[in-house]
Every structure is written in structure tokens, then in C-alpha cells.
PDB file of C-alpha atoms in Angstrom:
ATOM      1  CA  UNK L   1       7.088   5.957  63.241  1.00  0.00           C
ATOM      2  CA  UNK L   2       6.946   2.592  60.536  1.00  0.00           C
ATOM      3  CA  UNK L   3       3.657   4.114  59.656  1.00  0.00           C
ATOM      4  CA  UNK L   4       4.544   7.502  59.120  1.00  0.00           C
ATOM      5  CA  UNK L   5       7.787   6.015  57.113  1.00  0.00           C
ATOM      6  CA  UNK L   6       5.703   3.572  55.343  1.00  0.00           C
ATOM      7  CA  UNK L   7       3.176   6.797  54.247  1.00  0.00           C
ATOM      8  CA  UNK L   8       6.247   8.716  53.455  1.00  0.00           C
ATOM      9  CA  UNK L   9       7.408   6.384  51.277  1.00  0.00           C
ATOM     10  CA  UNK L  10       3.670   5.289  49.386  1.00  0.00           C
ATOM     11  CA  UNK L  11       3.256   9.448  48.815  1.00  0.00           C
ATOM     12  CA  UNK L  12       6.244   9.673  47.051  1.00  0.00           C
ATOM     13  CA  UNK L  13       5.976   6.875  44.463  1.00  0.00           C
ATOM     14  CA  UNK L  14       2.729   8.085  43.671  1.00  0.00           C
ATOM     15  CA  UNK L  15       3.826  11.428  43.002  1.00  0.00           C
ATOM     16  CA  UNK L  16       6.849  10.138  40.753  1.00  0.00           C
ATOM     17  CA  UNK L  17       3.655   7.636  38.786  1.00  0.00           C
ATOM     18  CA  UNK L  18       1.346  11.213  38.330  1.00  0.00           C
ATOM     19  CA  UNK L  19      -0.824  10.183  41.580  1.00  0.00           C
ATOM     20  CA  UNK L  20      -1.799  11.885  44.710  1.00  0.00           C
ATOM     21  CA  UNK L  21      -3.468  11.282  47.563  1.00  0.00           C
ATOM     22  CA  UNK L  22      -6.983  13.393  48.558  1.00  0.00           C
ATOM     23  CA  UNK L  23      -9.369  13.443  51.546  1.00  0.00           C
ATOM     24  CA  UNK L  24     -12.569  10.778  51.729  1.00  0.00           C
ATOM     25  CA  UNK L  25      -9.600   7.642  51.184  1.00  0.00           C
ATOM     26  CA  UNK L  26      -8.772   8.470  47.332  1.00  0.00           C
ATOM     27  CA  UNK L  27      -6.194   8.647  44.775  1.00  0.00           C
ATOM     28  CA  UNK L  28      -6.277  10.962  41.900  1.00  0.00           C
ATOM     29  CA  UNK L  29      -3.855  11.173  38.718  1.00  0.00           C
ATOM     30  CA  UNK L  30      -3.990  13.639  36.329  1.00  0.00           C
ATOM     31  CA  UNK L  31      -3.811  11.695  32.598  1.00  0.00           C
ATOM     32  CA  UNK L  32      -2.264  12.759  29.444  1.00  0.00           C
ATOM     33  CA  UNK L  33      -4.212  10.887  26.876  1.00  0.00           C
ATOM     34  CA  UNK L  34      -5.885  14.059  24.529  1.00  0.00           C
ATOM     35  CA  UNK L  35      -9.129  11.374  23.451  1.00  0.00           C
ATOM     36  CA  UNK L  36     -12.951  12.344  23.011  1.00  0.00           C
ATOM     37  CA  UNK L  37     -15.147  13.292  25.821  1.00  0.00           C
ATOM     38  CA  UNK L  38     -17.218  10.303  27.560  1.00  0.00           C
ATOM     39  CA  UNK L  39     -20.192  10.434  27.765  1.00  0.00           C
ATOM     40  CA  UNK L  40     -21.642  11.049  31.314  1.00  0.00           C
ATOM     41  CA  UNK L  41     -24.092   8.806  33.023  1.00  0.00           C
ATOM     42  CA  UNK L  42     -24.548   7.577  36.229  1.00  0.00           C
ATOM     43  CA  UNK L  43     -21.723   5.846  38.389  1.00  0.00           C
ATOM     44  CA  UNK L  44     -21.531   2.287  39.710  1.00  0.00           C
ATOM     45  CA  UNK L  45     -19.279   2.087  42.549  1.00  0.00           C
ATOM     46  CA  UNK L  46     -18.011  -0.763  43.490  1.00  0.00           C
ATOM     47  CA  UNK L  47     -18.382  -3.411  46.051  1.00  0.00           C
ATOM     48  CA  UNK L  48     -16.023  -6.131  45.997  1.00  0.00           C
ATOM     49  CA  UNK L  49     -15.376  -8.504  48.892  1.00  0.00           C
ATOM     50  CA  UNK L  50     -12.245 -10.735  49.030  1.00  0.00           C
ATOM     51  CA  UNK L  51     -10.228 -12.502  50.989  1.00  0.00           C
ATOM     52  CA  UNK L  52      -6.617 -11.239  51.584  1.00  0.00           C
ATOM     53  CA  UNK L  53      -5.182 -10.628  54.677  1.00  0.00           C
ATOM     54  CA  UNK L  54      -5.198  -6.803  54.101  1.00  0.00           C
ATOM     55  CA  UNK L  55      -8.113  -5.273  52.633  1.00  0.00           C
ATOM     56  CA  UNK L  56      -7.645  -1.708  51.149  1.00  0.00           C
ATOM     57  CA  UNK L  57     -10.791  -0.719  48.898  1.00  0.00           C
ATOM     58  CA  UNK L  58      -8.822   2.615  47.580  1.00  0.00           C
ATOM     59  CA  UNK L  59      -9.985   4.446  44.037  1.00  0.00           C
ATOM     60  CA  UNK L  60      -7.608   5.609  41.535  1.00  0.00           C
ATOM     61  CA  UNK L  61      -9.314   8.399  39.769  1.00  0.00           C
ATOM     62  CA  UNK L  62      -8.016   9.929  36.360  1.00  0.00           C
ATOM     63  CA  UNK L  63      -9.127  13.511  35.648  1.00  0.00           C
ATOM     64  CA  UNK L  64      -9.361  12.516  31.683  1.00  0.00           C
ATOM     65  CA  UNK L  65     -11.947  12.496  29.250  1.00  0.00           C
ATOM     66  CA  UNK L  66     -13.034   9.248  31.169  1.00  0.00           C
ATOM     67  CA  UNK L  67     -14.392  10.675  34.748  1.00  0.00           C
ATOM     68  CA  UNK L  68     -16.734   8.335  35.210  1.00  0.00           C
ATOM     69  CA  UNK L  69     -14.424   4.939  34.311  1.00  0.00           C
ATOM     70  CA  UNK L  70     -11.918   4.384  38.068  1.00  0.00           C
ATOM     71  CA  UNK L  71      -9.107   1.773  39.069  1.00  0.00           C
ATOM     72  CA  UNK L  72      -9.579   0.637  42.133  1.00  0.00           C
ATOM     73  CA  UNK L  73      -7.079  -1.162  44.161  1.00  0.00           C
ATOM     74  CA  UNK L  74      -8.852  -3.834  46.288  1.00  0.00           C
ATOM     75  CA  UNK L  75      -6.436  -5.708  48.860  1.00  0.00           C
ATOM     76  CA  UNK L  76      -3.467  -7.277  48.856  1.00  0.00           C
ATOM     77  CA  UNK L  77      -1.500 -10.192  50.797  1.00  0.00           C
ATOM     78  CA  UNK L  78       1.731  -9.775  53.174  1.00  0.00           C
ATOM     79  CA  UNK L  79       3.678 -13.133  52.883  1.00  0.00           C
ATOM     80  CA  UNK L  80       5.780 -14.220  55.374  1.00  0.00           C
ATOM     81  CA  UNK L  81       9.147 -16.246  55.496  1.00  0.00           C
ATOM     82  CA  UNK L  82      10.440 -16.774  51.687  1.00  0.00           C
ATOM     83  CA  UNK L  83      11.693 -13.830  50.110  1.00  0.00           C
ATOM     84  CA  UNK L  84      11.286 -15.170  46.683  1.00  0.00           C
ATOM     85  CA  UNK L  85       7.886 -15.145  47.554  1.00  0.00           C
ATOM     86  CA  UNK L  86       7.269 -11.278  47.129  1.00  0.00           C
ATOM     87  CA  UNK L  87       6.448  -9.149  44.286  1.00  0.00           C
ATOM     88  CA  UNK L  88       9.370  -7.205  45.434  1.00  0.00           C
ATOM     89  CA  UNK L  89      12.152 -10.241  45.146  1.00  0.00           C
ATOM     90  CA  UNK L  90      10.136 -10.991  41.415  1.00  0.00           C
ATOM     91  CA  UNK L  91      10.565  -7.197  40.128  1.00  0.00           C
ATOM     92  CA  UNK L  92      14.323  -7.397  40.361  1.00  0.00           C
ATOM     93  CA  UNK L  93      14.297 -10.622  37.984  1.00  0.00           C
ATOM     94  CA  UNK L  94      13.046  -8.638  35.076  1.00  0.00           C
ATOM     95  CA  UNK L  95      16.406  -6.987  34.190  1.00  0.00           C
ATOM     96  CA  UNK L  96      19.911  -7.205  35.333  1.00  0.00           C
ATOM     97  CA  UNK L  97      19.827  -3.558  35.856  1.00  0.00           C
ATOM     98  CA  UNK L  98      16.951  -3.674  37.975  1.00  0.00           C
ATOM     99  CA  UNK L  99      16.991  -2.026  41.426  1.00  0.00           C
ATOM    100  CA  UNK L 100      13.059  -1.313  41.580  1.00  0.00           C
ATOM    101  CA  UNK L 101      10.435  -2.439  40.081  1.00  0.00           C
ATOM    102  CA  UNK L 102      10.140  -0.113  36.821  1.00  0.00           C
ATOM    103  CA  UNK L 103      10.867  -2.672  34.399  1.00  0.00           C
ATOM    104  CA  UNK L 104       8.472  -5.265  35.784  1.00  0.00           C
ATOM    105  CA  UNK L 105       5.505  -2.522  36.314  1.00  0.00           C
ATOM    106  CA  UNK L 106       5.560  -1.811  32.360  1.00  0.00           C
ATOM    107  CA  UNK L 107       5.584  -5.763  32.428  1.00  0.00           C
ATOM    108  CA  UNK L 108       2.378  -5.073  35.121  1.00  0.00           C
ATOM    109  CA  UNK L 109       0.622  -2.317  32.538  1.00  0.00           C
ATOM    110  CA  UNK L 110       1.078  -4.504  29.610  1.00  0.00           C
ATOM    111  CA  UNK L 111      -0.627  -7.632  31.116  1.00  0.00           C
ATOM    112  CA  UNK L 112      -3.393  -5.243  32.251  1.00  0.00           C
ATOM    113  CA  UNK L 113      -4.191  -3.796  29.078  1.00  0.00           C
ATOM    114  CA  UNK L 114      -3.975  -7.146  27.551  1.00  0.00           C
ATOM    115  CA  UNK L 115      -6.562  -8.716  30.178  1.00  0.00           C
ATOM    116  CA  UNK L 116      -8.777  -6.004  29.092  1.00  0.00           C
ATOM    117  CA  UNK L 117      -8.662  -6.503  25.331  1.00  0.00           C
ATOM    118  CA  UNK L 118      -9.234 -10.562  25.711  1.00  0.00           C
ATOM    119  CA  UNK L 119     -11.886  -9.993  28.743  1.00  0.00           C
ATOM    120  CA  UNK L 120     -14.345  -7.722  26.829  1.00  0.00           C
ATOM    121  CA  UNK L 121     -13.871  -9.136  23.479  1.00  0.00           C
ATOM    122  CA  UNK L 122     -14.305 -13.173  24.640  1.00  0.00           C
ATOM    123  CA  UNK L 123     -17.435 -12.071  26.764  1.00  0.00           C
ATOM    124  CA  UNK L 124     -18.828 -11.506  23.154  1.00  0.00           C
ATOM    125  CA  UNK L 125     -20.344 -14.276  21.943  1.00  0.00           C
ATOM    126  CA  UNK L 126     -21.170 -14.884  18.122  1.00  0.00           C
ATOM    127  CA  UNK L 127     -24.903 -14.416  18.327  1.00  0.00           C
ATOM    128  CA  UNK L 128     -28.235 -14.233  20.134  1.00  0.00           C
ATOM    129  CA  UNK L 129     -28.234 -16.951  22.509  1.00  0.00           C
ATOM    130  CA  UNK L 130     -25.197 -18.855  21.082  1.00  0.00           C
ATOM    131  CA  UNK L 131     -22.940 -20.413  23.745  1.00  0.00           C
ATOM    132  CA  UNK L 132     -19.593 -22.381  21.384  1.00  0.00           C
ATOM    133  CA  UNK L 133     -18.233 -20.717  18.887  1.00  0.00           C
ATOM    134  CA  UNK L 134     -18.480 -21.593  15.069  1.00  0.00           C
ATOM    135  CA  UNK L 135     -14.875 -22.326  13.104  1.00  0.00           C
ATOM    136  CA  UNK L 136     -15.415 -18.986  11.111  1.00  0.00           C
ATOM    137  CA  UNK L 137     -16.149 -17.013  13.980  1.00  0.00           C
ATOM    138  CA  UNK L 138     -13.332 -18.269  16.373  1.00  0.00           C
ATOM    139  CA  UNK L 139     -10.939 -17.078  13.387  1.00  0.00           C
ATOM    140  CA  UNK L 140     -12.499 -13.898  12.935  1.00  0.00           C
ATOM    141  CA  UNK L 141     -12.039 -13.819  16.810  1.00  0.00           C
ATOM    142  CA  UNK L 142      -8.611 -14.658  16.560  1.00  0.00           C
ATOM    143  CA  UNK L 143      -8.030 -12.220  14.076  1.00  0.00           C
ATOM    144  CA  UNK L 144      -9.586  -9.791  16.135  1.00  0.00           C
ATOM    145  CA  UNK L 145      -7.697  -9.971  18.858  1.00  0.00           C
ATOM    146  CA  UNK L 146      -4.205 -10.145  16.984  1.00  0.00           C
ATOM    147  CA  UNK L 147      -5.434  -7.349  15.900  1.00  0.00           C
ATOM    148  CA  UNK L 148      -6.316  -5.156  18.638  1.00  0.00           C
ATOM    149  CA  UNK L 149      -3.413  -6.379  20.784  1.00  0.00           C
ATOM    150  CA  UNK L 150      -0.953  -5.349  18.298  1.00  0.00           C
ATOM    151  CA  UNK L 151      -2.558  -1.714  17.639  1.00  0.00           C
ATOM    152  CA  UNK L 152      -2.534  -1.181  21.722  1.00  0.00           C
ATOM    153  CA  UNK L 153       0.753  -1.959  22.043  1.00  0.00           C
ATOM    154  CA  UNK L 154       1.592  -0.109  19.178  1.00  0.00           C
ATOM    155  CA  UNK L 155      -0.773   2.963  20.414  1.00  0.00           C
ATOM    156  CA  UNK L 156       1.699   2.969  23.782  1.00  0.00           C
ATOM    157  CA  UNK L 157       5.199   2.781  21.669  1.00  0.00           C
ATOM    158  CA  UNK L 158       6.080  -0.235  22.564  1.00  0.00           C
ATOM    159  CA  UNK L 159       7.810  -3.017  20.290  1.00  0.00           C
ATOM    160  CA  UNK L 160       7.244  -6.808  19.743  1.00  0.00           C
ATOM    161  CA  UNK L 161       8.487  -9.466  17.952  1.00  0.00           C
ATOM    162  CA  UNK L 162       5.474 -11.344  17.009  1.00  0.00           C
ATOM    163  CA  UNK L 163       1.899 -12.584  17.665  1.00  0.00           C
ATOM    164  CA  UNK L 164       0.458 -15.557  18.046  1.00  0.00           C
ATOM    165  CA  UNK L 165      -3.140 -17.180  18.646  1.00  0.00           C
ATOM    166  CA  UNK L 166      -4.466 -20.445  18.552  1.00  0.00           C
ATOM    167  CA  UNK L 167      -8.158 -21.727  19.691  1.00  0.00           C
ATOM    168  CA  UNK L 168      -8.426 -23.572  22.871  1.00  0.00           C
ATOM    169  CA  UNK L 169     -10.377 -26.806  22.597  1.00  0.00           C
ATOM    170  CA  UNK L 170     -12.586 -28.568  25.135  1.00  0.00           C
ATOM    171  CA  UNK L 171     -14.073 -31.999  23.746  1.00  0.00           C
ATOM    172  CA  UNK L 172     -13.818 -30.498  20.451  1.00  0.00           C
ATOM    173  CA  UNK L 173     -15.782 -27.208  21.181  1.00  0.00           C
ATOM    174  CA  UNK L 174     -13.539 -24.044  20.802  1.00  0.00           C
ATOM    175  CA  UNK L 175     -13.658 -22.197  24.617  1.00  0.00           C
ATOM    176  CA  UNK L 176     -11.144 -19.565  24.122  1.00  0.00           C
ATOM    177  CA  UNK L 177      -7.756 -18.724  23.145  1.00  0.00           C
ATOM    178  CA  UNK L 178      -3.956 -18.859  23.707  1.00  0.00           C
ATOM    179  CA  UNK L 179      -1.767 -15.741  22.687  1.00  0.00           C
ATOM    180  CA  UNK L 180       1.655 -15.798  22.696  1.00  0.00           C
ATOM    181  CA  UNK L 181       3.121 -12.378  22.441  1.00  0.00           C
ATOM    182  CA  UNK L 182       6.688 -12.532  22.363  1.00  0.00           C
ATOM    183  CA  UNK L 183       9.653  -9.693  23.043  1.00  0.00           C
ATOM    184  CA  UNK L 184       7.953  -7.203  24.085  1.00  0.00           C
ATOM    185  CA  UNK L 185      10.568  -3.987  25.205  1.00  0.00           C
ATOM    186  CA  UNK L 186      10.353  -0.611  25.533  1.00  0.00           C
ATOM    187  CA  UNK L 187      11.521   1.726  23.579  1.00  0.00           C
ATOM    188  CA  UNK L 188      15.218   2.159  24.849  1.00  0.00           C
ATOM    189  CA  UNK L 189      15.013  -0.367  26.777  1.00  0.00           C
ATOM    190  CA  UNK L 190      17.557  -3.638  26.608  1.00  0.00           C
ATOM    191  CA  UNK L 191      15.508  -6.505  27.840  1.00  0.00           C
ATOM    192  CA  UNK L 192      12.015  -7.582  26.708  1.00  0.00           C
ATOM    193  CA  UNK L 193       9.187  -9.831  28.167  1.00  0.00           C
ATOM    194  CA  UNK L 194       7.154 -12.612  26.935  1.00  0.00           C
ATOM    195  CA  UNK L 195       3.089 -12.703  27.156  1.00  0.00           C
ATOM    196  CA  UNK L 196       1.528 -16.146  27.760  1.00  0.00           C
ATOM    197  CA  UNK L 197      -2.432 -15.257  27.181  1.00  0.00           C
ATOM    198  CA  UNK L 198      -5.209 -18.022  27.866  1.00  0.00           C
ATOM    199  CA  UNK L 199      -8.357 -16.152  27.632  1.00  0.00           C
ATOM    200  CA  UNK L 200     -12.084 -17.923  27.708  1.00  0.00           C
ATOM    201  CA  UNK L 201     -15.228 -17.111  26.428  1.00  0.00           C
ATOM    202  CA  UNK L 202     -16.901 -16.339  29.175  1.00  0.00           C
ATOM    203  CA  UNK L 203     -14.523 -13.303  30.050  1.00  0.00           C
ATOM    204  CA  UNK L 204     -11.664 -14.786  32.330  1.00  0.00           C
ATOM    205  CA  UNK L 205      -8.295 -15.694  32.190  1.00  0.00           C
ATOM    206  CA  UNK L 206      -4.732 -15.489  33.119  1.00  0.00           C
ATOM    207  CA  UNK L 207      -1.473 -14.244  31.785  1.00  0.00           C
ATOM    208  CA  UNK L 208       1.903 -15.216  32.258  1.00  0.00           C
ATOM    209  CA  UNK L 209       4.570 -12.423  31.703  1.00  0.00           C
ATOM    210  CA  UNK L 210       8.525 -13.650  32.293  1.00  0.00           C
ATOM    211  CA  UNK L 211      11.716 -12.439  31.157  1.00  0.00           C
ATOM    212  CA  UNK L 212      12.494 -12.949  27.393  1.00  0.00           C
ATOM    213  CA  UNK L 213      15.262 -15.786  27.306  1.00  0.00           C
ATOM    214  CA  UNK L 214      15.086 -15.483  23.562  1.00  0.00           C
ATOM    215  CA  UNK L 215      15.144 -19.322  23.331  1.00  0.00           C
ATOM    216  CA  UNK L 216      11.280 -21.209  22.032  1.00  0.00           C
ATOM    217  CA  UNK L 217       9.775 -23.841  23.431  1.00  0.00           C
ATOM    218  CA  UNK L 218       7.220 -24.549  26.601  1.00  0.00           C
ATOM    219  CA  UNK L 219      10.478 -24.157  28.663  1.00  0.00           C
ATOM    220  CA  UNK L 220      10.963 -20.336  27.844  1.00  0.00           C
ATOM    221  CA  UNK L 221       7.287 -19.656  28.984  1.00  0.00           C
ATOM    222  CA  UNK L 222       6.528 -21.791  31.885  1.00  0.00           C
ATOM    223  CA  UNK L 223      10.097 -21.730  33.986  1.00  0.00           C
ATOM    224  CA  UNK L 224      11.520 -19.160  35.767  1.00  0.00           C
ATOM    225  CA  UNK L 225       9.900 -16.239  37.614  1.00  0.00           C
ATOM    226  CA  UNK L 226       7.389 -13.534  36.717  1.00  0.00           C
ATOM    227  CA  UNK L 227       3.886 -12.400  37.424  1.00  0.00           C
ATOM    228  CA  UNK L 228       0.722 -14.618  36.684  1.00  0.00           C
ATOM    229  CA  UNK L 229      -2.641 -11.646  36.124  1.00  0.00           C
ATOM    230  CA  UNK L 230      -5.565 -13.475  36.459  1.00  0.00           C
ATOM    231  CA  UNK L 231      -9.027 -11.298  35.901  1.00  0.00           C
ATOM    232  CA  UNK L 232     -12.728 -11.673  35.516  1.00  0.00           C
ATOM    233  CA  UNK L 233     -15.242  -9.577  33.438  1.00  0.00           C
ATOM    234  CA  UNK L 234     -18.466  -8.805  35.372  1.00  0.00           C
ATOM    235  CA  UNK L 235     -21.593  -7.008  34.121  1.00  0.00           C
ATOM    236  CA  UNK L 236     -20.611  -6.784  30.410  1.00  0.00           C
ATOM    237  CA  UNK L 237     -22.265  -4.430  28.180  1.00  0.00           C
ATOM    238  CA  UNK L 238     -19.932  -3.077  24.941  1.00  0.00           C
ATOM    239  CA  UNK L 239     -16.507  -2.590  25.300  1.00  0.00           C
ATOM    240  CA  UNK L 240     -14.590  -0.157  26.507  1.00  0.00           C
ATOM    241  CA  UNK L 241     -12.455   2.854  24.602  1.00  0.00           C
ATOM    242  CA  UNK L 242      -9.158   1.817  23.789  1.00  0.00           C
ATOM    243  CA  UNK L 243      -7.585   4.872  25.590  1.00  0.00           C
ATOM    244  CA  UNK L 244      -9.748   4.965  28.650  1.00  0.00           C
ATOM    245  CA  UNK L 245      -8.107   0.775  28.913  1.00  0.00           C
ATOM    246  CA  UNK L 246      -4.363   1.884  28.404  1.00  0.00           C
ATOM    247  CA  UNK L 247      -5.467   5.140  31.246  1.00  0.00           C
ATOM    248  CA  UNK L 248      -6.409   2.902  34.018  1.00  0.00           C
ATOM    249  CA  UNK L 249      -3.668  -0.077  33.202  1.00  0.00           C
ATOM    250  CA  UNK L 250      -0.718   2.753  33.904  1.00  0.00           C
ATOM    251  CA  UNK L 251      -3.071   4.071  36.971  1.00  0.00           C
ATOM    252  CA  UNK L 252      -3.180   0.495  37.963  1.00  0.00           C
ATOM    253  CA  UNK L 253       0.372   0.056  37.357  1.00  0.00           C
ATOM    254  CA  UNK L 254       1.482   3.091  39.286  1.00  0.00           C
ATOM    255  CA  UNK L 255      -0.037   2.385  42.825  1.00  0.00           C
ATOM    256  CA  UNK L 256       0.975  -1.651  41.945  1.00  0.00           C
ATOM    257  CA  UNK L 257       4.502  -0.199  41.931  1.00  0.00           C
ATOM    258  CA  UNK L 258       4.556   1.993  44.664  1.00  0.00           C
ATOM    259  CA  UNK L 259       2.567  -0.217  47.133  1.00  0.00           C
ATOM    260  CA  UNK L 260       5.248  -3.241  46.485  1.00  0.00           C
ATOM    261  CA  UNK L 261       8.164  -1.031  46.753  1.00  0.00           C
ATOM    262  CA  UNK L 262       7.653   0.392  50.029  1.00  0.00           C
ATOM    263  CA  UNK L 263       6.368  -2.774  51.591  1.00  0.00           C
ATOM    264  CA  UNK L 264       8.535  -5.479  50.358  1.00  0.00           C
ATOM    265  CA  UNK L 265       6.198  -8.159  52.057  1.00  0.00           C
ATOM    266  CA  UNK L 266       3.503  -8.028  49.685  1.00  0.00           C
ATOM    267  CA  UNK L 267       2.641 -10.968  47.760  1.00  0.00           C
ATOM    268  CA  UNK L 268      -0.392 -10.701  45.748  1.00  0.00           C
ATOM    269  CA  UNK L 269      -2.540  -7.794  44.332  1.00  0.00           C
ATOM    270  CA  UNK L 270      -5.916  -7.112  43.865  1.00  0.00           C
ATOM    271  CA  UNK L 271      -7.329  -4.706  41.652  1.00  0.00           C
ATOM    272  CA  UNK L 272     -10.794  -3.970  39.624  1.00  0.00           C
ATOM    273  CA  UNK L 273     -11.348  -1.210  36.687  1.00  0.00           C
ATOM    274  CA  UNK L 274     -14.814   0.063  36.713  1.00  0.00           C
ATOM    275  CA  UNK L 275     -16.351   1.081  33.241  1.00  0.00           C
ATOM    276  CA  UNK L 276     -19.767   2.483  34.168  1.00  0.00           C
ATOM    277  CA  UNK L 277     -21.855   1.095  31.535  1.00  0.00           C
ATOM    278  CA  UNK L 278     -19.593  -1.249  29.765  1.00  0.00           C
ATOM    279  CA  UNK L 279     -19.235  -3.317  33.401  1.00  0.00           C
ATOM    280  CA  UNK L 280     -15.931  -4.185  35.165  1.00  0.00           C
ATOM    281  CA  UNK L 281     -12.959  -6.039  35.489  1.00  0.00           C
ATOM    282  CA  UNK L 282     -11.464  -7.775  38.384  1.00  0.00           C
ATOM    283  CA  UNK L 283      -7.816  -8.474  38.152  1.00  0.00           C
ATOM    284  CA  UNK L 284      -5.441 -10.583  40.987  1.00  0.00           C
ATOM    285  CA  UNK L 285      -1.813 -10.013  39.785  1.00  0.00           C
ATOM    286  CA  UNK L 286       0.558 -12.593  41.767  1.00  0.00           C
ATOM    287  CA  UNK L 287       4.696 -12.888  41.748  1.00  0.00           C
ATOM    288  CA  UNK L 288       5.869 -16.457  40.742  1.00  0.00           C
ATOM    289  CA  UNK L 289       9.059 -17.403  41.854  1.00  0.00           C
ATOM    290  CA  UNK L 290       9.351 -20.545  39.914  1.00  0.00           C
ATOM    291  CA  UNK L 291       6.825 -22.487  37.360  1.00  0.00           C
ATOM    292  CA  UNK L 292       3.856 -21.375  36.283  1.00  0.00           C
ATOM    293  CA  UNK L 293       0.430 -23.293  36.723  1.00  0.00           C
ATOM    294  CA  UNK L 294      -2.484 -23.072  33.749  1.00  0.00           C
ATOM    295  CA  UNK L 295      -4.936 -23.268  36.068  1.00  0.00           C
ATOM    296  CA  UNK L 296      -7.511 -20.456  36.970  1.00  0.00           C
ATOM    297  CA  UNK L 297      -6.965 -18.944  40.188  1.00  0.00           C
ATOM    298  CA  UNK L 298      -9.807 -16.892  41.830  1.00  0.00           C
ATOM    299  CA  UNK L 299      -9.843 -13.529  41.484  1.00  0.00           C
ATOM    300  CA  UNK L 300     -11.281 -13.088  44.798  1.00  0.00           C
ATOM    301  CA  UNK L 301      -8.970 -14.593  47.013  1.00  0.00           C
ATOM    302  CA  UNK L 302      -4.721 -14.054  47.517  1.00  0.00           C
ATOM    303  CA  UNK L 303      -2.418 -16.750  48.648  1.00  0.00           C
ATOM    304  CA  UNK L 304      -1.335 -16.918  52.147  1.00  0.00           C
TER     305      UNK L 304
END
């Protein structure tokens, strides 16, 4: 009967989020995005092993222009004994209106999206063989990526206050970058999040989305809770269409949503996004209940 409840309950946030369930262990959405034909070639599925204490290994399909690029969700981890520990208990801390977890899943989509943009462009590197960076070509970089993170979010109606990028350093040898994206709302919408972005060159990183305090400082991004994405680029070739990105971020975001609020003992998530012949993205998206860390956590492995 907790099954069938449990089923009940995953089928009909899915429906709500555009998905549905089909035979052979998939989920299909129908997308809106009106963009040019892909072109067709051979799929990659894929075959990622991790370790999480319940393994899932379910695609998210979009009939779009994009059939060949997929979300996959991969596993994810049931915690035990802390509430605050959940990604359920974290949702409700995005707004004082919250009762579910819509305002944090936008929160979800947008850290997605954003992993993608920094993954696929920092995988890049400046030339033939070239492993650091130049000064000019970190600040075209940087550029770049101010750039293309404020025409996405712009390209899904949604509002910011400002952007911000700096290089990261390693023994004076640039490595990546920090973006600060602050207030970011939706349109209608009261309260806004902050994006913490530490991206490296060689196509991972982490983001830290929390609810805008509207005060500055390290103190507004570090304390408090919110979700920490971390992701991984594999098998780079080009990058990916802008649309097809902001298509499988909201497919990723939907089953996100519905998985953590009909099981309100799940902890961490792990997803990929598979695009064919541009490679793939891995992405672990875990609820922090207090500070965050900078460190890189695997993308391969949940908490306990």
C-alpha cells in the first residue's frame, strides 16, 4: 500500500511538471521551446555507476527539436534521523510562503542551467594543446560567461540584480572562475536567490544557491541553508544549444521536485544530461542545512 501511495503520489507531480511515465522504465515530457531541428545522429546512452543508497537509472525524454539530447535521473540518498537534513526540510527555507518545493525547484533549474553554461564553456581551453589560461583570454572568458549567463536567464524571464566574475588563482595560474549572481526572482514572485558559481577549467564545479538576505558580504553567501549542485563535464565536443540546456534543466527540475516531495527522506540527487555529440554532464544536487563548504564533492557518490 506505501508503494502504491508513494507511485500515486510521484505520477501526479510529474503530470503537474509536463512528465509522464511510459513502459521500458521511462519518463517523457512534452516541451514547449519552438527552436531549430537537431540534427540526428547516433545515441550514446548512458552508463553511470554511483554510489547512493538507492540507485534509479530513469530517462527523462523531451519530445522537442532535441530527441536525441535526455536527462537522466541517476540515484539518490534516503537520510535518516535529522530532518534538516532533507531536501524536503531545505525547500521550505526558500520563501516564507513556501509549502512545497516550487520556489526552491526554479532555484534547482537555475543552478542547472548555470552548471551547463560554466561546464561546456571552461572545458574550452584557449588553444591547441594549451593547459593555463593567458590574462586576455581569462577576460574574454569572463566576459563570456557574464555574458551568456545573463542572456539565459534573460531567455527564461527571469530577473537579476547583477553579475559578477572574478578569475580563480592557483600559484598565480588562473584555473577558473567565481560568479556571483545575485537576486535572482521570478517574475511575480516576492523573494529572490543568490548564485555562488566556482567553475574550473577542466569542466567541474559547484554552486551555491541560498535565500537572498539582501545584505553583502561572505556571510550572505556561505550561512544559512540551500542547495550546493556540484557537476562534471565528460566527453566534451562543442557546446550545446542554448534551448536544448534550459529543456533538460526544467526536465531535470521537474522529476527533482516531485521525487523530494513525495519522499521527504531524500537527501541528495543525482542526475546526468546527455548531449549526443557534444558529451555529458553529471550533476549531484545536495540540501545544506547550515554552511556551505568550497570544496569539490564527487559527483559520483551521495552522503549517507
Amino acid at each position: 500500500m506505501k508503494t502504491s501511495i508513494l507511485a500515486y503520489f510521484l505520477a501526479l507531480h510529474w503530470q503537474l511538471n509536463g512528465v509522464t511515465a511510459t513502459p521500458g522504465n521511462e519518463l517523457v515530457a512534452t516541451a514547449t521551446t519552438d527552436v531549430e531541428s537537431y540534427n540526428r545522429f547516433e545515441k550514446r546512452e548512458l552508463n553511470i555507476k554511483v554510489d547512493c543508497n538507492e540507485l534509479i537509472n530513469q530517462v527523462i525524454r523531451g519530445f522537442s527539436s532535441y530527441p536525441e539530447i535526455t536527462s537522466q535521473v541517476v540515484a539518490v540518498s534516503k537520510k535518516v534521523g535529522l530532518p534538516s537534513a532533507t531536501a524536503w526540510s531545505v525547500c521550505k527555507t526558500f520563501s516564507p510562503k513556501a509549502i512545497n518545493c516550487d520556489y526552491a525547484a526554479l532555484s534547482v533549474a537555475n543552478s542547472i542551467g548555470l552548471a551547463i553554461i560554466h561546464g561546456f564553456i571552461d572545458l574550452n581551453p584557449p588553444e591547441e594543446g594549451v593547459t593555463t589560461a593567458t590574462k586576455e583570454h581569462s577576460q574574454d572568458r569572463r566576459e563570456l560567461l557574464q555574458s551568456h549567463v545573463g542572456d539565459y536567464l534573460r531567455s527564461r524571464g527571469v530577473e537579476f540584480e547583477d553579475i559578477s566574475v572574478v578569475p580563480l588563482m592557483k600559484r598565480r595560474q588562473d584555473y577558473g572562475h567565481s560568479m556571483e549572481v545575485r537576486g535572482v526572482r521570478e517574475p511575480g514572485q516576492d523573494s529572490a536567490t543568490d548564485f555562488q558559481v566556482y567553475s574550473r577549467n577542466d569542466g567541474s564545479g559547484h554552486i551555491r544557491a541560498t535565500p537572498s538576505t539582501g545584505t553583502d558580504g561572505l556571510e550572505r553567501r556561505t550561512d544559512g541553508p540551500g542547495f550546493k549542485t556540484v557537476w562534471k563535464v565528460h566527453s566534451r565536443s562543442g557546446s550545446p544549444p542554448a534551448p536544448a540546456s534550459s529543456e533538460m534543466a526544467d526536465l531535470l527540475k521537474g522529476d527533482w521536485k516531485g521525487r523530494v516531495e513525495a519522499d521527504h527522506s531524500i537527501g541528495d540527487y543525482i542526475g546526468a544530461v546527455n548531449f549526443a555529440k557534444h558529451g555529458y554532464i553529471q550533476l549531484r544536487i545536495i540540501p545544506e542545512s547550515g554552511g556551505f563548504g568550497n570544496n569539490f564533492e564527487s559527483t559520483d557518490k551521495c552522503k549517507a
